[in-house]
Tab-separated table of C-alpha atoms and ligand atoms in Angstrom:
chain	number	residue	atom	x	y	z
A	1	MET	CA	45.523	-48.179	-38.995
A	2	ALA	CA	47.102	-50.578	-41.455
A	3	SER	CA	46.076	-50.141	-45.059
A	4	GLN	CA	45.234	-53.800	-45.490
A	5	GLN	CA	42.765	-53.485	-42.659
A	6	ILE	CA	40.921	-50.734	-44.440
A	7	PRO	CA	38.058	-51.543	-46.754
A	8	ASN	CA	38.097	-50.221	-50.269
A	9	LEU	CA	36.107	-47.077	-49.653
A	10	ASN	CA	35.368	-46.531	-53.301
A	11	THR	CA	33.628	-49.871	-53.513
A	12	LEU	CA	31.685	-49.072	-50.406
A	13	LEU	CA	30.634	-45.639	-51.515
A	14	ARG	CA	29.655	-46.847	-54.961
A	15	GLY	CA	27.536	-49.495	-53.235
A	16	ARG	CA	25.827	-46.766	-51.214
A	17	GLY	CA	25.385	-44.470	-54.196
A	18	GLY	CA	28.115	-42.267	-52.766
A	19	ARG	CA	30.791	-40.098	-54.290
A	20	GLY	CA	33.616	-42.584	-54.953
A	21	ARG	CA	36.122	-40.899	-57.234
A	22	GLY	CA	38.001	-43.988	-58.282
A	23	ARG	CA	41.243	-42.840	-56.696
A	24	GLN	CA	43.650	-45.560	-55.672
A	25	ARG	CA	46.690	-44.897	-53.582
A	26	GLY	CA	48.854	-46.991	-51.345
A	27	ARG	CA	48.418	-50.700	-51.002
A	28	GLY	CA	44.907	-50.585	-49.598
A	29	GLY	CA	42.388	-52.496	-51.618
A	30	THR	CA	44.960	-54.326	-53.716
A	31	ALA	CA	43.665	-57.641	-52.528
A	32	SER	CA	45.207	-60.769	-53.866
A	33	SER	CA	44.305	-64.281	-52.879
A	34	GLY	CA	47.016	-65.855	-55.002
A	35	ASP	CA	49.429	-66.594	-52.170
A	36	TYR	CA	46.914	-68.044	-49.755
A	37	HIS	CA	46.483	-71.785	-49.739
A	38	GLY	CA	44.583	-72.165	-46.505
A	39	SER	CA	47.212	-74.107	-44.520
A	40	ALA	CA	47.991	-73.133	-40.945
A	41	SER	CA	51.489	-71.945	-41.813
A	42	SER	CA	50.446	-69.813	-44.782
A	43	ALA	CA	47.668	-68.321	-42.646
A	44	ASP	CA	50.297	-67.484	-40.017
A	45	THR	CA	52.536	-65.934	-42.660
A	46	ILE	CA	49.705	-63.693	-43.777
A	47	VAL	CA	49.072	-62.615	-40.182
A	48	GLN	CA	52.779	-61.953	-39.634
A	49	ARG	CA	52.866	-59.729	-42.708
A	50	THR	CA	50.127	-57.512	-41.364
A	51	ASP	CA	52.972	-55.910	-39.448
A	52	ASP	CA	54.503	-54.680	-42.724
A	53	ASP	CA	51.350	-52.683	-43.201
A	54	ALA	CA	51.383	-51.367	-39.656
A	55	ALA	CA	54.987	-50.227	-40.205
A	56	GLY	CA	54.091	-48.688	-43.586
A	57	SER	CA	51.155	-46.808	-42.119
A	58	ARG	CA	53.334	-45.532	-39.295
A	59	MET	CA	55.960	-44.320	-41.762
A	60	SER	CA	53.353	-42.574	-43.888
A	61	ALA	CA	51.995	-40.748	-40.818
A	62	VAL	CA	55.510	-39.865	-39.654
A	63	GLU	CA	56.681	-38.564	-43.036
A	64	ILE	CA	53.705	-36.276	-43.402
A	65	GLY	CA	54.107	-34.965	-39.856
A	66	TYR	CA	51.153	-36.532	-38.036
A	67	LEU	CA	53.462	-38.322	-35.621
A	68	HIS	CA	56.908	-37.556	-34.307
A	69	ASP	CA	58.722	-40.884	-34.309
A	70	PRO	CA	62.448	-40.828	-35.097
A	71	PHE	CA	62.575	-44.609	-34.548
A	72	ALA	CA	60.055	-45.609	-37.222
A	73	PRO	CA	62.551	-45.607	-40.144
A	74	ALA	CA	64.770	-48.137	-38.352
A	75	PHE	CA	61.972	-50.696	-38.497
A	76	PHE	CA	60.817	-50.049	-42.026
A	77	GLU	CA	62.354	-51.315	-45.235
A	78	GLY	CA	61.680	-50.019	-48.722
A	79	GLY	CA	59.993	-46.906	-50.028
A	80	VAL	CA	57.201	-45.237	-48.139
A	81	THR	CA	53.790	-45.429	-49.777
A	82	ARG	CA	51.663	-42.460	-48.828
A	83	ARG	CA	48.352	-43.551	-47.335
A	84	PHE	CA	44.991	-41.876	-47.765
A	85	PRO	CA	44.544	-38.820	-45.513
A	86	ILE	CA	41.772	-40.580	-43.568
A	87	MET	CA	44.100	-43.484	-42.875
A	88	ASN	CA	46.904	-41.186	-41.731
A	89	ARG	CA	44.488	-39.503	-39.384
A	90	GLY	CA	43.394	-42.931	-38.131
A	91	THR	CA	47.006	-43.904	-37.449
A	92	TYR	CA	47.464	-40.603	-35.618
A	93	VAL	CA	44.406	-41.104	-33.379
A	94	ARG	CA	45.184	-44.760	-32.680
A	95	THR	CA	48.782	-43.992	-31.703
A	96	THR	CA	48.130	-40.899	-29.626
A	97	ALA	CA	45.148	-42.414	-27.791
A	98	ILE	CA	47.161	-45.485	-26.771
A	99	ASP	CA	50.103	-43.210	-25.891
A	100	ALA	CA	47.803	-41.196	-23.602
A	101	LEU	CA	46.729	-44.333	-21.723
A	102	VAL	CA	50.297	-45.660	-21.498
A	103	ASP	CA	51.658	-42.282	-20.353
A	104	ARG	CA	49.064	-41.997	-17.611
A	105	PHE	CA	49.985	-45.466	-16.398
A	106	LEU	CA	53.691	-44.549	-16.343
A	107	ASP	CA	53.169	-41.108	-14.797
A	108	THR	CA	50.980	-42.335	-11.916
A	109	HIS	CA	53.241	-43.202	-8.958
A	110	PRO	CA	56.260	-42.749	-11.245
A	111	SER	CA	58.785	-44.299	-8.882
A	112	GLN	CA	56.793	-47.548	-8.683
A	113	PRO	CA	58.413	-50.346	-10.776
A	114	LYS	CA	56.073	-51.229	-13.646
A	115	GLN	CA	55.777	-53.666	-16.506
A	116	ILE	CA	54.276	-53.502	-20.001
A	117	ILE	CA	53.617	-56.601	-22.109
A	118	SER	CA	52.826	-55.962	-25.763
A	119	PHE	CA	51.104	-58.807	-27.635
A	120	GLY	CA	52.017	-58.999	-31.323
A	121	ALA	CA	54.284	-55.968	-31.002
A	122	GLY	CA	55.737	-56.401	-34.495
A	123	SER	CA	57.740	-53.337	-35.512
A	124	ASP	CA	56.072	-51.102	-32.913
A	125	THR	CA	58.376	-48.316	-31.672
A	126	ARG	CA	56.526	-47.481	-28.445
A	127	TYR	CA	59.253	-48.647	-26.066
A	128	PHE	CA	61.862	-46.484	-27.791
A	129	ARG	CA	59.527	-43.514	-27.841
A	130	ILE	CA	58.902	-43.949	-24.096
A	131	LEU	CA	62.643	-44.019	-23.414
A	132	SER	CA	63.250	-40.943	-25.532
A	133	ARG	CA	60.780	-39.001	-23.365
A	134	ARG	CA	61.709	-40.189	-19.881
A	135	ALA	CA	64.385	-42.187	-18.105
A	136	MET	CA	62.404	-45.332	-17.270
A	137	LYS	CA	64.870	-47.438	-15.374
A	138	ASN	CA	62.084	-49.062	-13.353
A	139	LEU	CA	60.049	-50.219	-16.357
A	140	VAL	CA	60.310	-53.758	-17.741
A	141	TYR	CA	58.970	-53.887	-21.287
A	142	HIS	CA	58.110	-57.139	-23.064
A	143	GLU	CA	57.218	-57.663	-26.705
A	144	ILE	CA	55.835	-60.959	-27.958
A	145	ASP	CA	55.579	-61.957	-31.604
A	146	PHE	CA	56.276	-64.821	-33.995
A	147	PRO	CA	60.001	-65.595	-34.438
A	148	SER	CA	59.924	-64.362	-38.061
A	149	ASN	CA	58.909	-60.908	-36.832
A	150	THR	CA	61.076	-60.801	-33.706
A	151	SER	CA	64.153	-61.713	-35.826
A	152	LYS	CA	63.489	-58.733	-38.084
A	153	LYS	CA	63.068	-56.485	-35.076
A	154	VAL	CA	66.215	-57.643	-33.304
A	155	ALA	CA	68.216	-57.239	-36.554
A	156	ALA	CA	66.806	-53.725	-37.034
A	157	ILE	CA	67.751	-52.749	-33.472
A	158	ARG	CA	71.312	-54.022	-33.995
A	159	ARG	CA	71.632	-52.077	-37.266
A	160	SER	CA	70.404	-48.752	-35.922
A	161	PRO	CA	72.769	-46.556	-33.887
A	162	LEU	CA	69.748	-44.567	-32.651
A	163	THR	CA	67.928	-47.562	-31.175
A	164	LEU	CA	71.164	-48.912	-29.660
A	165	GLN	CA	71.988	-45.559	-28.079
A	166	THR	CA	68.464	-45.264	-26.724
A	167	LEU	CA	68.629	-48.707	-25.128
A	168	GLN	CA	72.069	-47.917	-23.776
A	169	SER	CA	70.788	-44.734	-22.154
A	170	VAL	CA	68.451	-46.668	-19.869
A	171	ARG	CA	70.544	-49.740	-19.213
A	172	GLY	CA	73.909	-48.234	-18.417
A	173	THR	CA	76.997	-49.844	-19.783
A	174	GLU	CA	77.432	-52.673	-17.357
A	175	GLU	CA	74.193	-54.503	-17.907
A	176	GLU	CA	74.037	-57.581	-20.034
A	177	VAL	CA	71.773	-57.826	-23.061
A	178	LYS	CA	71.436	-61.323	-24.454
A	179	ILE	CA	70.591	-61.909	-28.085
A	180	SER	CA	69.987	-65.549	-29.007
A	181	VAL	CA	72.300	-67.267	-31.492
A	182	SER	CA	69.394	-67.482	-33.948
A	183	GLY	CA	68.881	-63.724	-33.506
A	184	ASP	CA	65.168	-63.964	-32.748
A	185	SER	CA	65.191	-62.959	-29.073
A	186	LEU	CA	66.599	-60.138	-26.990
A	187	HIS	CA	66.635	-60.239	-23.212
A	188	SER	CA	67.673	-57.817	-20.528
A	189	SER	CA	66.277	-56.730	-17.183
A	190	THR	CA	64.467	-53.818	-18.894
A	191	TYR	CA	63.632	-54.806	-22.496
A	192	ASN	CA	62.662	-58.225	-23.799
A	193	ILE	CA	61.661	-59.439	-27.221
A	194	HIS	CA	60.163	-62.927	-27.004
A	195	PRO	CA	59.787	-65.141	-30.097
A	196	VAL	CA	56.612	-66.812	-28.874
A	197	ASP	CA	53.381	-67.770	-30.612
A	198	LEU	CA	50.751	-66.383	-28.255
A	199	ARG	CA	48.561	-69.425	-28.840
A	200	VAL	CA	51.090	-71.432	-26.844
A	201	LEU	CA	50.336	-69.212	-23.850
A	202	ALA	CA	46.644	-69.998	-24.211
A	203	ASP	CA	47.436	-73.590	-23.392
A	204	ASN	CA	46.435	-74.371	-19.797
A	205	THR	CA	49.666	-76.003	-18.748
A	206	ASP	CA	51.822	-72.953	-18.002
A	207	ASN	CA	51.707	-71.584	-14.499
A	208	ALA	CA	53.347	-68.593	-12.875
A	209	GLU	CA	56.680	-70.419	-12.552
A	210	SER	CA	56.878	-72.120	-15.938
A	211	VAL	CA	55.810	-69.067	-17.935
A	212	THR	CA	58.980	-67.270	-16.879
A	213	GLU	CA	60.924	-69.864	-18.893
A	214	ARG	CA	59.007	-68.808	-21.970
A	215	LEU	CA	59.071	-65.133	-21.031
A	216	PRO	CA	62.338	-64.422	-19.217
A	217	HIS	CA	62.324	-61.373	-16.902
A	218	LEU	CA	58.529	-61.440	-16.544
A	219	SER	CA	57.813	-59.680	-13.254
A	220	GLN	CA	55.147	-61.159	-11.028
A	221	THR	CA	55.336	-58.314	-8.530
A	222	SER	CA	55.046	-55.099	-10.597
A	223	PRO	CA	51.794	-53.445	-11.709
A	224	THR	CA	51.420	-54.602	-15.294
A	225	LEU	CA	49.843	-53.214	-18.453
A	226	LEU	CA	48.892	-55.614	-21.264
A	227	LEU	CA	48.651	-54.149	-24.733
A	228	SER	CA	47.028	-55.682	-27.813
A	229	GLU	CA	47.240	-53.271	-30.728
A	230	CYS	CA	45.594	-55.149	-33.574
A	231	CYS	CA	46.827	-58.537	-32.409
A	232	LEU	CA	44.328	-60.682	-30.492
A	233	ILE	CA	41.807	-60.163	-33.287
A	234	TYR	CA	43.786	-62.581	-35.481
A	235	LEU	CA	43.480	-65.426	-32.964
A	236	PRO	CA	40.581	-67.852	-32.562
A	237	PRO	CA	38.235	-66.350	-29.918
A	238	ALA	CA	38.856	-69.195	-27.439
A	239	ALA	CA	42.630	-68.665	-27.665
A	240	ALA	CA	42.342	-64.862	-27.458
A	241	ASP	CA	40.187	-65.222	-24.320
A	242	ALA	CA	42.451	-67.869	-22.792
A	243	ILE	CA	45.507	-65.619	-23.174
A	244	LEU	CA	43.842	-62.819	-21.248
A	245	THR	CA	42.618	-65.102	-18.471
A	246	ALA	CA	46.029	-66.808	-18.269
A	247	PHE	CA	47.708	-63.440	-17.663
A	248	ALA	CA	44.970	-62.255	-15.306
A	249	ASN	CA	44.661	-65.466	-13.282
A	250	ARG	CA	47.909	-67.402	-13.532
A	251	PHE	CA	50.872	-65.422	-14.879
A	252	ILE	CA	50.369	-62.169	-12.951
A	253	PRO	CA	49.188	-62.893	-9.383
A	254	PRO	CA	45.706	-61.541	-8.550
A	255	ALA	CA	47.152	-59.197	-5.909
A	256	ILE	CA	49.001	-57.224	-8.601
A	257	PRO	CA	47.224	-54.308	-10.356
A	258	LEU	CA	46.676	-55.250	-13.999
A	259	GLY	CA	45.471	-53.152	-16.937
A	260	LEU	CA	44.681	-53.937	-20.549
A	261	ILE	CA	44.449	-51.803	-23.690
A	262	ILE	CA	42.965	-53.276	-26.854
A	263	TYR	CA	42.857	-51.546	-30.227
A	264	GLU	CA	40.954	-53.294	-33.001
A	265	PRO	CA	38.145	-53.086	-35.571
A	266	ILE	CA	34.495	-53.267	-34.496
A	267	ARG	CA	31.008	-53.090	-36.060
A	268	PRO	CA	31.267	-55.796	-38.722
A	269	ASN	CA	27.541	-55.920	-39.420
A	270	ASP	CA	26.873	-52.704	-41.306
A	271	PRO	CA	27.713	-52.291	-45.023
A	272	PHE	CA	31.109	-50.764	-44.265
A	273	GLY	CA	31.963	-53.591	-41.871
A	274	GLN	CA	30.856	-56.172	-44.427
A	275	VAL	CA	33.123	-54.687	-47.089
A	276	MET	CA	35.980	-54.574	-44.596
A	277	ILE	CA	35.578	-58.273	-43.847
A	278	SER	CA	35.186	-59.411	-47.436
A	279	ASN	CA	38.164	-57.362	-48.681
A	280	LEU	CA	40.353	-58.920	-46.046
A	281	ALA	CA	38.984	-62.421	-46.613
A	282	THR	CA	40.050	-62.343	-50.259
A	283	ARG	CA	43.569	-61.886	-48.967
A	284	GLY	CA	43.278	-64.722	-46.462
A	285	ILE	CA	43.017	-62.395	-43.474
A	286	HIS	CA	40.370	-63.323	-40.931
A	287	LEU	CA	39.523	-61.053	-38.045
A	288	GLN	CA	38.602	-63.991	-35.880
A	289	THR	CA	37.283	-62.275	-32.760
A	290	LEU	CA	35.447	-59.493	-34.595
A	291	LYS	CA	32.053	-61.157	-34.507
A	292	LYS	CA	32.282	-61.945	-30.792
A	293	TYR	CA	33.602	-58.493	-29.846
A	294	SER	CA	31.672	-56.507	-32.399
A	295	SER	CA	30.735	-53.429	-30.360
A	296	LEU	CA	31.941	-51.177	-27.580
A	297	SER	CA	29.626	-52.849	-25.084
A	298	ARG	CA	30.859	-56.311	-26.078
A	299	GLN	CA	34.446	-55.151	-25.709
A	300	LYS	CA	33.640	-53.904	-22.222
A	301	GLN	CA	31.943	-57.184	-21.345
A	302	ARG	CA	35.036	-58.987	-22.630
A	303	LEU	CA	37.212	-56.994	-20.213
A	304	ARG	CA	34.878	-57.749	-17.313
A	305	THR	CA	34.798	-61.477	-18.082
A	306	ALA	CA	38.578	-61.641	-18.405
A	307	GLY	CA	38.950	-60.340	-14.843
A	308	PHE	CA	39.342	-56.589	-15.360
A	309	GLN	CA	36.702	-55.850	-12.752
A	310	GLY	CA	37.996	-52.454	-11.628
A	311	GLY	CA	36.767	-50.614	-14.711
A	312	GLN	CA	35.911	-51.222	-18.367
A	313	MET	CA	35.854	-48.422	-20.920
A	314	ALA	CA	35.792	-48.086	-24.677
A	315	ALA	CA	35.556	-45.491	-27.408
A	316	ASP	CA	35.713	-45.567	-31.173
A	317	VAL	CA	38.311	-43.601	-33.124
A	318	ASP	CA	35.726	-41.051	-34.274
A	319	TYR	CA	34.914	-40.276	-30.626
A	320	LEU	CA	38.587	-40.230	-29.654
A	321	TRP	CA	39.366	-37.702	-32.385
A	322	GLU	CA	36.477	-35.507	-31.285
A	323	GLN	CA	36.942	-35.792	-27.511
A	324	TRP	CA	40.566	-36.594	-26.787
A	325	VAL	CA	42.442	-34.534	-29.339
A	326	HIS	CA	43.023	-30.968	-28.195
A	327	GLU	CA	41.666	-28.200	-30.452
A	328	ASN	CA	45.172	-26.850	-31.218
A	329	GLU	CA	46.328	-30.293	-32.205
A	330	LYS	CA	43.213	-30.838	-34.326
A	331	GLU	CA	44.053	-27.638	-36.162
A	332	ARG	CA	47.669	-28.703	-36.701
A	333	VAL	CA	46.702	-32.182	-37.929
A	334	SER	CA	43.927	-30.852	-40.175
A	335	GLY	CA	46.466	-28.539	-41.815
A	336	LEU	CA	48.785	-31.374	-42.824
A	337	GLU	CA	46.668	-32.738	-45.676
A	338	MET	CA	43.371	-31.939	-47.296
A	339	LEU	CA	40.710	-34.213	-45.808
A	340	ASP	CA	37.507	-33.227	-47.515
A	341	GLU	CA	35.728	-36.567	-47.227
A	342	MET	CA	34.377	-36.093	-43.731
A	343	GLU	CA	31.727	-38.755	-44.263
A	344	GLU	CA	34.390	-41.309	-45.227
A	345	TRP	CA	36.539	-40.351	-42.263
A	346	ARG	CA	33.730	-40.750	-39.743
A	347	LEU	CA	32.637	-44.049	-41.264
A	348	LEU	CA	36.148	-45.437	-41.114
A	349	ALA	CA	36.822	-44.070	-37.639
A	350	GLN	CA	33.620	-45.559	-36.237
A	351	HIS	CA	34.882	-49.020	-37.180
A	352	TYR	CA	37.945	-49.026	-34.928
A	353	CYS	CA	38.009	-48.804	-31.168
A	354	VAL	CA	40.224	-48.574	-28.149
A	355	ALA	CA	39.000	-50.513	-25.092
A	356	TRP	CA	40.747	-50.286	-21.737
A	357	GLY	CA	40.114	-51.960	-18.419
A	358	TRP	CA	41.811	-52.747	-15.158
A	359	ARG	CA	41.677	-54.623	-11.928
A	360	ASN	CA	42.868	-53.190	-8.651
A	361	GLY	CA	45.145	-55.361	-6.564
A	362	GLU	CA	46.137	-55.828	-2.991
A	363	HIS	CA	49.430	-54.185	-3.721
A	364	ASN	CA	50.444	-50.937	-1.986
A	365	ASP	CA	49.613	-49.179	-5.268
A	366	ALA	CA	46.393	-51.151	-5.641
A	367	SER	CA	44.389	-48.343	-7.190
A	368	LEU	CA	47.088	-47.285	-9.650
A	369	PHE	CA	45.021	-47.897	-12.803
A	370	GLN	CA	41.951	-46.390	-11.196
A	371	GLU	CA	43.931	-43.224	-10.527
A	372	ALA	CA	45.539	-43.263	-13.958
A	373	TRP	CA	42.503	-43.940	-16.114
A	374	SER	CA	39.162	-43.471	-14.423
A	375	ALA	CA	38.935	-39.770	-15.301
A	376	LEU	CA	39.431	-40.408	-19.023
A	377	GLN	CA	36.326	-39.822	-21.039
A	378	ALA	CA	34.810	-42.956	-22.581
A	379	GLN	CA	31.933	-43.279	-25.007
A	380	ASP	CA	28.371	-43.799	-23.802
A	381	ASN	CA	26.759	-47.145	-24.434
A	382	GLU	CA	23.847	-45.393	-26.155
A	383	GLN	CA	26.233	-44.371	-28.906
A	384	ASP	CA	27.112	-47.990	-29.458
A	385	ASP	CA	24.549	-49.714	-31.595
A	386	GLU	CA	25.032	-53.480	-31.447
A	387	ASP	CA	23.355	-53.853	-34.814
A	388	MET	CA	25.511	-51.332	-36.660
B	1	LIG	C1	48.714	-55.779	-37.478
B	1	LIG	S1	50.228	-56.252	-36.740
B	1	LIG	C2	50.306	-55.087	-35.413
B	1	LIG	C3	51.709	-54.808	-34.958
B	1	LIG	C4	51.814	-53.792	-33.815
B	1	LIG	N1	51.052	-54.228	-32.665
B	1	LIG	C5	51.326	-52.448	-34.270
B	1	LIG	O1	50.170	-52.112	-33.954
B	1	LIG	O2	52.065	-51.737	-34.925
B	1	LIG	C6	49.750	-57.761	-35.880
B	1	LIG	C7	50.927	-58.419	-35.173
B	1	LIG	O3	50.432	-59.457	-34.309
B	1	LIG	C8	51.277	-60.568	-34.425
B	1	LIG	N2	50.568	-61.786	-34.045
B	1	LIG	C9	49.379	-62.202	-34.534
B	1	LIG	N3	49.083	-63.428	-34.023
B	1	LIG	C10	50.102	-63.753	-33.181
B	1	LIG	C11	50.387	-64.894	-32.380
B	1	LIG	N4	49.579	-65.950	-32.349
B	1	LIG	N5	51.523	-64.897	-31.656
B	1	LIG	C12	52.380	-63.851	-31.701
B	1	LIG	N6	52.167	-62.751	-32.453
B	1	LIG	C13	51.045	-62.709	-33.198
B	1	LIG	C14	51.668	-60.558	-35.906
B	1	LIG	O4	52.784	-61.362	-36.188
B	1	LIG	C15	51.900	-59.072	-36.149
B	1	LIG	O5	53.210	-58.676	-35.860
């Protein structure tokens, strides 16, 4: 969970007559509207910088021992600011829950060639972490982000012996990796970083053939997992929807099994959600799809409408901590830092969710996602109050 996406809890608790202790750590709550002038490009710059927070939150969680991620330092510049314990726990749950879904996808029919497409991947290290755990020669991984962010990522990969070695281990020596002259793209048959504004893909003109010019090495035959970890929420709802339907209907043929994982905030209508929105708004950050996809049931409906008819599931981070994290791991994580504000933790965790859905295909591994995901425990609708 990025600190700039977290409301100032002290403000919230004071508002509720709670126990705010006036502590301030990290960059959360240090809202400034001074650099926001409302133009499209400055709004984009603000959105692009949300990745700095994602990287900072990851580093904080790694340094304290919540996550094992030897690749995180390669994509992070500057000193690490320690986040609040509740935020570190949030980062832990978010990362491990998405990892669990991704791992199940990869481990089901493991010899089947597969593809992952990460929207707004930023400085995410997931591909490197996957490679460090298994030899995935039959996985094509795509990351899409603005050129300003892909340039930073490509430069970081080139600087880091660890990331280079890890890429080398899957590719073998003979295979060509192309980095553009401007340094903002990286292409190979296994790993691709595309400097593309996703809104361009929402445009109706691209079809299955022309999209491969924008996204070289896109497979239109492999079961594919789409991933939006705090990305589509920054787009206008019509564009966010159009991107999903473009992938589901035009870019990946309907016969191919397709899955989607979304991680983003929910429940904007209660006092906590209101504070979250107004804190971000003062910094020029607008969670544009939050109102439309404000609850677990709305997220599930979103998946259904976008063509993920095989299954639609969702759970908030509070539920995922309780139900998905093994007791031994809970004990380990709880021992890392004192987290005495259980009320704050639950409140925060109930405002972020993971939603996952899939369609079966007519492929020989048509039910791959069904097999991979249908047994995972999701949250009941009754626990999802639309008016929260
Ligand atoms: C909060 S960061 C999340 C980064 C990464 N997914 C993670 O969870 O660590 C949001 C990312 O989405 C990217 N993004 C937002 N809108 C985008 C768009 N229209 N096209 C491409 N990338 C976009 C931003 O540039 C940023 O890197």
